Amino acid sequence: TLRLICTTAAVQRKNGGASGPEKYTEAFIKKQIEEFNLGKRHLANMMGEDPETFTQEDIDRAIAYLFPSGLFDKQARPMMKHPTEIFPEQRKIQWGEDGRPFHFLFYTGKPSYYSLMHETYEKLLNVQKHQDQLTVQDLPLQKEKRNLAGSRWLTKIELEEMLLEKLSDDDYSRFIQLLQKLVALPCADIEEEYIQKFSKEVPVQLQKVVIDPLQFDERGVAFSTGEGKRKTARATAVIYDNGTGKITVNGIDILHYFPVLQDREQLLFPFQFLGRIGKHDMVCTVSGGGRSAQAGAIRLASAKALRSFVTEKEVEFMRQAGLLTADPRVKERKKPGQEGPRRKFTWKKR
Amino acid sequence: RIMPVRWSRYDPSYLEPEVNKELYQKPSEKLTEEEREQMELKAVRPIKAAPPTLSSSVFSDPMISKFTNMMMKNGNKVLARSLMSQTLEAIKRKQLEKYHKAPENEKETIECNPYIIFHQALKNCQPIIGLSNITRGGKTYQVPVPLTDNRKRFLAMKWLITECRENKHRRTMMPEKLSQELLLAFNNEGPVIKKKHVLHKMAEANRAYAHFRWW
């Protein structure tokens, strides 16, 4: 038999091309939900638990017990979840039997996005009209400022999920600009409900870290420990109270271990920031990394240890000075087809 | 519109760290509205780690660090830092010599602080207006264009360093030559200031093409 190598587009389509993600009907999803509920009850019976109060966590534990799997990828292991979590939401068919689309913006390609933009703009015009009415009646405009620090807008991915359409970065930024414009007007309180649909609360408590209390050693001197890392260097620091300001690294004095001024400056940075240079003694151990990475790791370790000696306000000041964040910058990998992480091979004309 | 040109290891919501101790010791009544808003924002957002070149000590200066980084070759920060400190020492020595030789009434006018001399010299070297190449109808014209602060500082530092690397006798060391140039720039003399004036004259000469700029 002959095999066609140079095919035309029509022939390729006939031979089964990719038709995008599978489309499920509503009836199919309903059947899946019924099967899931039945299966949940059977599973509860098998495990000897009450079928009425069988939560998703119990299902996960039961499946992990009945079908143990050593696969590394969690998504590849056997799982039993509600069908709405497994099958992604799909848009219902947007045109009727005669082929005429339901939505008036269907031919733009992104009907829900553009209709959302139209709605938001309508709200903006509403607010402006209200503002004008108030100025005509000489009433004062409400000036309560919304707390912008505690909330953030929806991310592009969340907005895509909401609209069930693919958006571009440009579209997303335009939408966010419109929302910001709406919020900036003084009488935006009228449309507060509409705005809340697109904003999310940011957890204000960034200080979820638990600070260890001070420990006391045999002589009665208070001390605390901290760990830090930078690139490949790992460091642990023990800070003692009632000291003279001596700092020892791996049993060697810092003047001998770090001959460079910049590294010693980094070690003393947390102490200098809090004004406690001559008051503490430090003993640290460090391994891995290079000269600057070791200094950065010890700096982080000493800052973490100093948290126990200091008030909460000063801990917040240290965080805002960048002393308590671990530096995430590491060496970038080399890519194939390039000489280094960014440098490309020399371009030769021939 | 914010377009990230390069990606960074930090999430875009991370803010820059503020190292100045005095800002934190200010009582809350003396802050303005903007500062209060910024404080609130800082309390909620995560903050990047302070880089190894930045420190809260009196001796760390952002301009000096920038200049040291520009002088650095092949990542040899130790050498660049030592050259910088030798330059500042040389400036101090020369100024002290002048101070001790000067008569009583002129002693107050002589500036001995090398940091002040460095900052003033850089300020004097910064051009106000720059030229950029714009191609119209096949011909490339040099059009006068306003410069941003960053660009002015960068040009001043770049001119100083290239001047010191090229126009010197083979045997003179870099700190010596740099201190010479900085002192000349401090008094508004020297080749770097001349270069700045030449650039300004060119911009004035090409004033006719200023309307080619569309930004």
XYZ file of C-alpha atoms in Angstrom:
565
model
C 0.000 0.000 0.000
C 1.149 3.532 -0.718
C 1.390 6.113 2.032
C 0.688 9.734 1.131
C 3.578 11.956 2.292
C 2.642 15.306 0.777
C -0.984 15.695 1.853
C -3.379 18.582 1.360
C -5.122 20.338 4.250
C -8.485 18.675 3.597
C -6.963 15.200 3.621
C -5.113 15.939 6.875
C -8.304 17.085 8.532
C -10.128 13.968 7.354
C -7.406 11.733 8.800
C -8.159 12.863 12.339
C -6.449 16.098 13.321
C -6.380 17.501 16.852
C -9.748 19.033 17.669
C -8.769 20.780 20.894
C -9.728 19.700 24.401
C -12.627 17.187 24.640
C -16.027 18.756 25.005
C -18.341 17.288 27.630
C -22.102 17.729 27.662
C -24.024 18.783 30.756
C -25.699 15.379 30.966
C -22.262 13.729 31.082
C -21.153 15.926 33.970
C -24.393 15.219 35.851
C -23.869 11.483 35.444
C -20.294 11.844 36.709
C -21.505 13.726 39.793
C -24.084 10.990 40.567
C -21.407 8.304 40.151
C -19.071 10.259 42.415
C -21.655 10.520 45.186
C -22.530 6.831 44.937
C -18.836 5.942 44.992
C -18.341 8.150 48.041
C -21.027 6.256 49.949
C -19.569 2.876 48.914
C -16.113 4.031 50.017
C -17.471 5.183 53.385
C -19.132 1.782 53.852
C -15.894 0.001 52.962
C -13.872 2.051 55.461
C -16.530 1.540 58.131
C -17.323 5.244 58.464
C -20.594 7.174 58.350
C -21.571 7.878 54.680
C -23.336 11.144 55.615
C -20.263 12.824 57.213
C -17.554 11.636 54.809
C -15.436 14.689 53.827
C -12.976 15.144 50.947
C -9.993 14.674 53.326
C -11.395 11.318 54.427
C -11.780 10.319 50.751
C -8.124 11.252 50.063
C -6.900 9.268 53.048
C -9.010 6.240 52.113
C -7.762 6.243 48.490
C -4.141 6.617 49.660
C -4.669 3.630 51.965
C -6.463 1.394 49.448
C -4.276 2.264 46.408
C -0.763 3.058 47.699
C 1.406 4.502 44.964
C 5.104 5.334 45.007
C 4.938 7.695 42.009
C 6.687 11.028 42.554
C 4.158 13.169 40.669
C 1.175 13.737 42.962
C -1.037 14.373 39.934
C -0.273 10.892 38.583
C -1.416 9.019 41.680
C -4.967 7.642 41.892
C -7.357 10.346 43.080
C -11.083 10.688 43.646
C -12.348 14.238 43.486
C -15.613 15.973 42.714
C -16.138 16.122 38.890
C -16.187 19.952 38.874
C -12.574 19.888 40.062
C -11.444 17.315 37.504
C -13.300 18.415 34.396
C -12.540 22.097 33.653
C -15.511 24.393 33.207
C -16.462 24.858 29.590
C -18.508 27.438 27.812
C -21.916 26.272 26.736
C -22.666 26.464 23.006
C -23.129 30.100 22.183
C -25.372 29.893 19.175
C -28.896 28.578 18.637
C -30.206 26.053 16.148
C -30.415 28.585 13.323
C -26.709 29.389 13.819
C -27.368 32.892 15.203
C -25.208 33.615 18.293
C -26.915 34.528 21.582
C -24.481 37.199 22.748
C -24.361 40.428 20.733
C -20.545 40.620 21.017
C -19.928 37.028 19.886
C -18.019 38.045 16.757
C -15.381 39.961 18.778
C -13.930 36.604 19.773
C -13.947 37.382 23.522
C -17.601 38.200 24.263
C -17.466 37.896 28.061
C -14.324 40.069 28.320
C -15.746 42.872 26.192
C -19.141 42.727 27.904
C -17.303 42.972 31.258
C -15.455 46.052 30.028
C -18.740 47.595 28.892
C -20.342 46.897 32.287
C -17.438 48.389 34.222
C -17.499 51.490 32.053
C -21.239 51.796 32.634
C -20.609 51.749 36.402
C -17.953 54.437 35.952
C -20.397 56.671 34.078
C -22.973 56.017 36.810
C -20.554 57.153 39.494
C -19.687 60.277 37.497
C -23.387 61.099 37.070
C -23.922 60.679 40.811
C -20.932 62.917 41.488
C -22.337 65.611 39.185
C -25.721 65.410 40.931
C -24.053 65.910 44.306
C -22.040 68.902 43.090
C -25.209 70.456 41.617
C -26.927 70.112 44.997
C -23.743 71.419 46.708
C -23.531 68.366 48.939
C -20.062 67.237 50.088
C -18.522 64.295 48.179
C -17.762 61.252 50.342
C -14.044 61.094 50.925
C -13.525 57.872 52.851
C -10.432 56.306 51.371
C -10.606 52.598 50.739
C -7.789 50.729 52.419
C -5.755 49.743 49.371
C -3.087 47.994 51.426
C -5.289 45.092 52.520
C -6.654 43.964 49.157
C -5.328 43.030 45.743
C -6.939 42.693 42.323
C -7.624 39.276 40.745
C -4.644 37.855 38.847
C -4.855 37.233 35.099
C -5.289 33.480 35.637
C -8.150 34.021 38.089
C -9.843 36.404 35.688
C -9.466 33.875 32.864
C -11.115 31.245 35.065
C -13.948 33.629 35.842
C -14.594 34.545 32.210
C -13.773 31.096 30.706
C -11.822 32.829 27.952
C -8.148 33.320 27.155
C -6.967 36.892 27.762
C -3.793 38.648 26.694
C -1.568 40.646 29.080
C -2.683 43.840 27.327
C -6.395 43.090 27.893
C -5.763 42.263 31.529
C -3.813 45.447 32.189
C -6.521 47.544 30.496
C -9.159 45.989 32.726
C -7.112 46.640 35.858
C -6.546 50.258 34.781
C -10.326 50.726 34.353
C -10.950 49.280 37.826
C -8.299 51.548 39.365
C -9.888 54.545 37.628
C -13.278 53.542 39.052
C -11.876 53.164 42.561
C -10.044 56.500 42.399
C -13.288 58.509 42.037
C -14.640 59.913 45.333
C -18.169 58.500 45.034
C -17.069 54.946 44.236
C -18.778 53.629 47.374
C -22.006 53.171 45.404
C -20.422 50.411 43.287
C -18.582 48.817 46.221
C -20.320 45.461 45.696
C -19.329 45.310 42.033
C -15.695 46.164 42.868
C -15.532 43.504 45.583
C -16.194 40.840 42.958
C -12.746 41.600 41.500
C -10.668 42.177 44.612
C -9.258 39.680 47.075
C -8.142 40.076 50.643
C -4.404 39.866 51.242
C -3.551 38.255 54.579
C -2.213 41.206 56.585
C -0.219 38.972 58.897
C 3.103 38.653 57.129
C 4.677 38.035 60.518
C 3.439 34.469 60.698
C 6.926 33.511 61.848
C 7.126 32.370 65.470
C 10.013 33.995 67.344
C 11.820 31.579 69.702
C 12.145 32.755 73.320
C 15.603 33.328 74.843
C 17.475 30.309 76.191
C 19.826 30.378 79.168
C 23.074 28.391 79.369
C 24.947 27.113 82.479
C 26.512 30.446 83.447
C 23.112 32.171 83.279
C 23.918 34.118 80.109
C 20.990 34.508 77.687
C 21.607 33.244 74.143
C 19.622 32.491 70.981
C 20.335 30.637 67.728
C 19.538 31.410 64.124
C 20.059 29.752 60.749
C 20.678 31.445 57.437
C 21.492 30.598 53.854
C 22.638 32.392 50.709
C 23.365 30.678 47.361
C 25.029 27.415 48.516
C 26.295 28.611 51.902
C 24.590 27.445 55.124
C 25.293 29.166 58.434
C 24.204 28.843 62.059
C 24.781 31.645 64.556
C 24.610 31.671 68.372
C 24.400 35.135 69.933
C 25.258 35.557 73.642
C 24.143 38.510 75.766
C 26.481 40.638 77.999
C 29.333 40.360 75.514
C 32.152 42.542 74.278
C 31.361 42.413 70.554
C 33.689 39.519 69.661
C 32.624 37.495 66.611
C 34.073 34.013 65.893
C 33.489 32.091 62.658
C 34.323 28.339 62.554
C 36.675 28.933 65.491
C 38.535 31.783 63.722
C 38.245 35.493 64.453
C 36.422 37.494 61.728
C 39.505 39.645 61.024
C 41.338 36.518 59.878
C 38.396 34.690 58.267
C 37.058 37.661 56.254
C 39.999 39.813 55.125
C 37.677 41.911 52.946
C 35.992 44.949 54.530
C 32.697 44.412 52.656
C 32.111 40.994 54.296
C 32.832 42.311 57.792
C 30.452 45.206 57.142
C 27.751 42.687 56.227
C 28.340 40.727 59.469
C 28.014 43.872 61.567
C 25.016 45.230 59.604
C 22.262 43.763 61.865
C 24.068 44.877 65.031
C 24.722 48.356 63.675
C 21.090 48.688 62.549
C 19.808 47.890 66.062
C 22.606 49.861 67.776
C 23.907 46.842 69.703
C 27.499 46.598 68.464
C 29.419 46.100 71.703
C 26.682 44.298 73.597
C 26.628 40.825 72.033
C 29.117 38.005 71.430
C 28.633 35.768 68.413
C 29.859 32.266 67.577
C 28.966 30.973 64.108
C 29.598 27.974 61.887
C 29.381 28.258 58.121
C 29.987 25.869 55.221
C 29.601 25.930 51.465
C 29.391 28.832 49.032
C 32.012 31.513 48.413
C 33.333 34.446 50.426
C 30.396 36.786 49.844
C 27.768 34.023 50.097
C 29.111 32.935 53.506
C 28.966 36.546 54.742
C 25.352 36.882 53.534
C 24.375 33.574 55.174
C 25.873 34.629 58.531
C 24.126 38.003 58.240
C 20.738 36.293 57.817
C 21.466 33.839 60.662
C 22.479 36.632 63.084
C 19.427 38.742 62.130
C 17.144 35.769 62.843
C 18.863 35.136 66.176
C 18.622 38.811 67.179
C 14.838 38.707 66.825
C 14.542 37.073 70.260
C 16.479 39.921 71.955
C 14.469 42.741 70.461
C 10.913 44.252 70.576
C 8.299 43.482 67.895
C 8.535 46.964 66.378
C 12.262 46.580 65.836
C 11.694 43.162 64.261
C 9.315 44.890 61.807
C 11.998 47.543 61.107
C 14.562 44.785 60.455
C 12.159 43.131 58.028
C 11.599 46.405 56.173
C 15.361 46.928 55.945
C 15.631 43.583 54.129
C 17.597 41.816 56.863
C 15.184 38.942 57.439
C 14.511 37.809 53.860
C 16.546 34.957 52.409
C 18.045 36.102 49.083
C 16.508 33.827 46.397
C 19.098 34.684 43.705
C 21.109 31.629 42.635
C 23.330 30.858 39.675
C 21.217 30.555 36.521
C 21.527 27.297 34.591
C 23.248 27.062 31.247
C 20.833 26.476 28.362
C 21.443 24.177 25.378
C 22.337 26.041 22.210
C 23.911 28.884 24.207
C 27.365 29.245 25.689
C 26.200 30.361 29.134
C 22.923 31.289 30.878
C 22.476 34.387 28.711
C 25.456 34.573 26.339
C 24.779 33.095 22.911
C 27.425 31.525 20.683
C 29.408 33.874 18.435
C 27.306 34.594 15.344
C 29.138 33.568 12.197
C 27.895 34.693 8.860
C 28.870 31.405 7.187
C 2.297 50.399 31.868
C 4.729 48.128 33.714
C 6.531 45.801 31.302
C 9.128 43.552 32.956
C 12.138 43.719 30.668
C 14.060 40.977 32.416
C 12.619 38.504 34.855
C 13.891 38.461 38.414
C 13.930 35.754 41.060
C 11.648 37.912 43.215
C 7.856 38.039 42.795
C 6.773 41.464 41.382
C 4.932 42.202 44.649
C 8.247 42.424 46.601
C 9.276 45.991 47.581
C 12.770 47.512 47.845
C 14.365 47.522 51.339
C 14.932 50.822 53.162
C 18.195 50.763 55.136
C 18.354 54.299 56.582
C 18.083 53.957 60.382
C 16.850 57.522 60.960
C 13.702 57.042 58.903
C 12.573 54.330 61.299
C 13.273 56.375 64.420
C 11.086 59.293 63.259
C 7.905 59.548 65.353
C 4.680 58.907 63.461
C 3.341 62.475 63.759
C 5.988 63.999 61.522
C 5.181 61.768 58.526
C 3.324 63.184 55.512
C 0.277 61.531 53.896
C 2.334 59.762 51.216
C 4.811 58.427 53.750
C 1.972 57.084 55.867
C 0.497 55.270 52.866
C 3.893 53.855 51.995
C 4.373 52.611 55.572
C 1.008 50.859 55.433
C 1.883 49.264 52.108
C 5.243 48.115 53.458
C 3.564 46.469 56.437
C 1.545 44.215 54.112
C 3.899 43.412 51.231
C 6.990 41.186 51.425
C 10.365 42.929 51.050
C 13.452 41.920 49.050
C 16.697 41.026 50.836
C 19.252 43.828 51.115
C 22.120 43.339 48.591
C 25.646 42.754 49.966
C 26.808 46.204 48.819
C 24.121 48.001 50.848
C 24.534 48.534 54.590
C 23.230 50.935 57.220
C 26.732 51.995 58.335
C 27.947 55.579 57.870
C 30.617 54.491 55.423
C 28.415 52.942 52.750
C 27.416 55.416 50.056
C 25.277 54.358 47.061
C 27.156 56.642 44.610
C 30.539 55.306 45.707
C 29.301 51.703 45.376
C 27.973 52.441 41.872
C 31.286 54.007 40.883
C 33.240 51.056 42.329
C 31.085 48.625 40.356
C 31.732 50.551 37.150
C 35.486 50.536 37.798
C 35.440 46.781 38.467
C 36.930 44.476 35.802
C 36.122 40.756 35.480
C 34.288 40.749 38.797
C 37.327 41.737 40.867
C 35.430 43.754 43.469
C 38.305 43.512 46.015
C 40.674 45.349 43.676
C 38.080 47.958 42.692
C 37.210 48.642 46.332
C 40.870 49.032 47.290
C 41.480 51.405 44.351
C 38.483 53.480 45.446
C 39.701 53.741 49.041
C 43.222 54.629 47.850
C 41.711 57.362 45.641
C 39.794 58.867 48.560
C 42.945 58.699 50.690
C 44.969 60.434 47.957
C 42.359 63.192 47.680
C 42.451 63.700 51.437
C 46.268 63.875 51.452
C 46.403 66.427 48.642
C 43.750 68.586 50.236
C 45.524 68.463 53.620
C 48.798 69.498 51.962
C 47.046 72.452 50.363
C 45.374 73.264 53.675
C 48.631 73.396 55.621
C 50.400 75.502 53.000
C 47.566 78.000 52.572
C 47.471 81.376 54.425
C 45.043 81.842 57.309
C 42.182 83.560 55.469
C 41.965 80.874 52.727
C 42.047 77.921 55.141
C 38.262 77.874 55.520
C 37.524 77.706 51.782
C 39.561 74.499 51.253
C 37.318 71.414 51.349
C 38.957 68.406 52.997
C 36.154 65.840 53.064
C 36.796 63.431 50.118
C 33.134 62.337 49.942
C 31.951 65.934 49.453
C 34.614 66.469 46.787
C 33.544 63.249 45.014
C 29.848 64.179 45.011
C 30.484 67.760 43.908
C 32.875 66.651 41.149
C 30.292 64.164 39.809
C 27.621 66.847 39.891
C 29.841 69.230 37.970
C 30.527 66.580 35.307
C 26.892 65.723 34.649
C 25.658 66.965 31.256
C 22.246 68.642 31.165
C 21.315 67.701 27.628
C 22.390 64.806 25.436
C 22.411 63.902 21.773
C 20.682 60.950 20.173
C 20.837 59.609 16.624
C 17.584 59.890 14.700
C 17.357 58.698 11.090
C 15.078 60.695 8.814
C 14.955 60.159 5.082
C 18.177 58.181 4.976
C 20.315 60.744 6.826
C 21.172 60.338 10.531
C 20.949 63.546 12.560
C 22.281 64.197 16.068
C 19.224 65.532 17.884
C 19.450 67.268 21.308
C 17.440 65.301 23.856
C 16.801 65.746 27.618
C 18.477 63.149 29.842
C 17.136 61.373 32.907
C 18.961 61.632 36.261
C 20.227 58.075 36.030
C 21.609 58.647 32.557
C 23.391 61.868 33.632
C 25.065 60.122 36.573
C 26.051 57.185 34.400
C 27.604 59.434 31.716
C 29.564 61.456 34.305
C 30.991 58.294 35.894
C 31.704 56.675 32.517
C 33.597 59.734 31.250
C 35.688 59.914 34.415
C 36.670 56.260 34.227
C 37.486 56.211 30.493
C 39.446 59.441 30.882
C 41.512 57.917 33.701
C 42.140 54.676 31.877
C 43.291 56.165 28.583
C 44.912 59.579 28.972
C 47.610 58.769 31.461
C 51.298 57.985 31.471
C 52.021 54.249 31.595
C 53.588 54.449 35.058
C 50.907 56.477 36.941
C 48.593 54.439 39.172
C 44.813 54.649 38.834
C 44.126 56.198 42.296
C 46.587 59.020 41.646
C 45.135 59.838 38.247
C 41.547 59.542 39.515
C 42.212 61.857 42.453
C 43.759 64.382 40.066
C 40.714 64.245 37.786
C 38.272 64.503 40.684
C 40.014 67.571 42.103
C 40.058 69.225 38.677
C 36.356 68.428 38.186
C 35.615 69.810 41.647
C 37.085 73.164 40.497
C 35.275 72.990 37.136
C 38.471 72.430 35.157
C 39.960 69.368 33.502
C 39.246 67.216 30.419
C 35.943 65.755 31.666
C 34.371 69.169 32.157
C 35.706 70.126 28.713
C 33.981 67.077 27.248
C 30.721 68.098 28.921
C 31.022 71.624 27.457
C 31.739 70.198 24.007
C 28.568 68.106 24.259
C 26.547 71.149 25.286
C 27.946 73.166 22.346
C 27.080 70.387 19.901
C 23.549 70.275 21.307
C 23.272 74.076 20.925
C 24.598 73.843 17.371
C 22.057 71.156 16.432
C 19.232 73.083 18.014
C 17.495 73.279 14.649
C 16.803 69.537 14.653
C 15.202 69.522 18.113
C 11.723 69.139 16.570
C 12.692 65.686 15.217
C 12.267 64.292 18.700
C 8.873 62.629 19.126
C 9.102 61.719 22.767
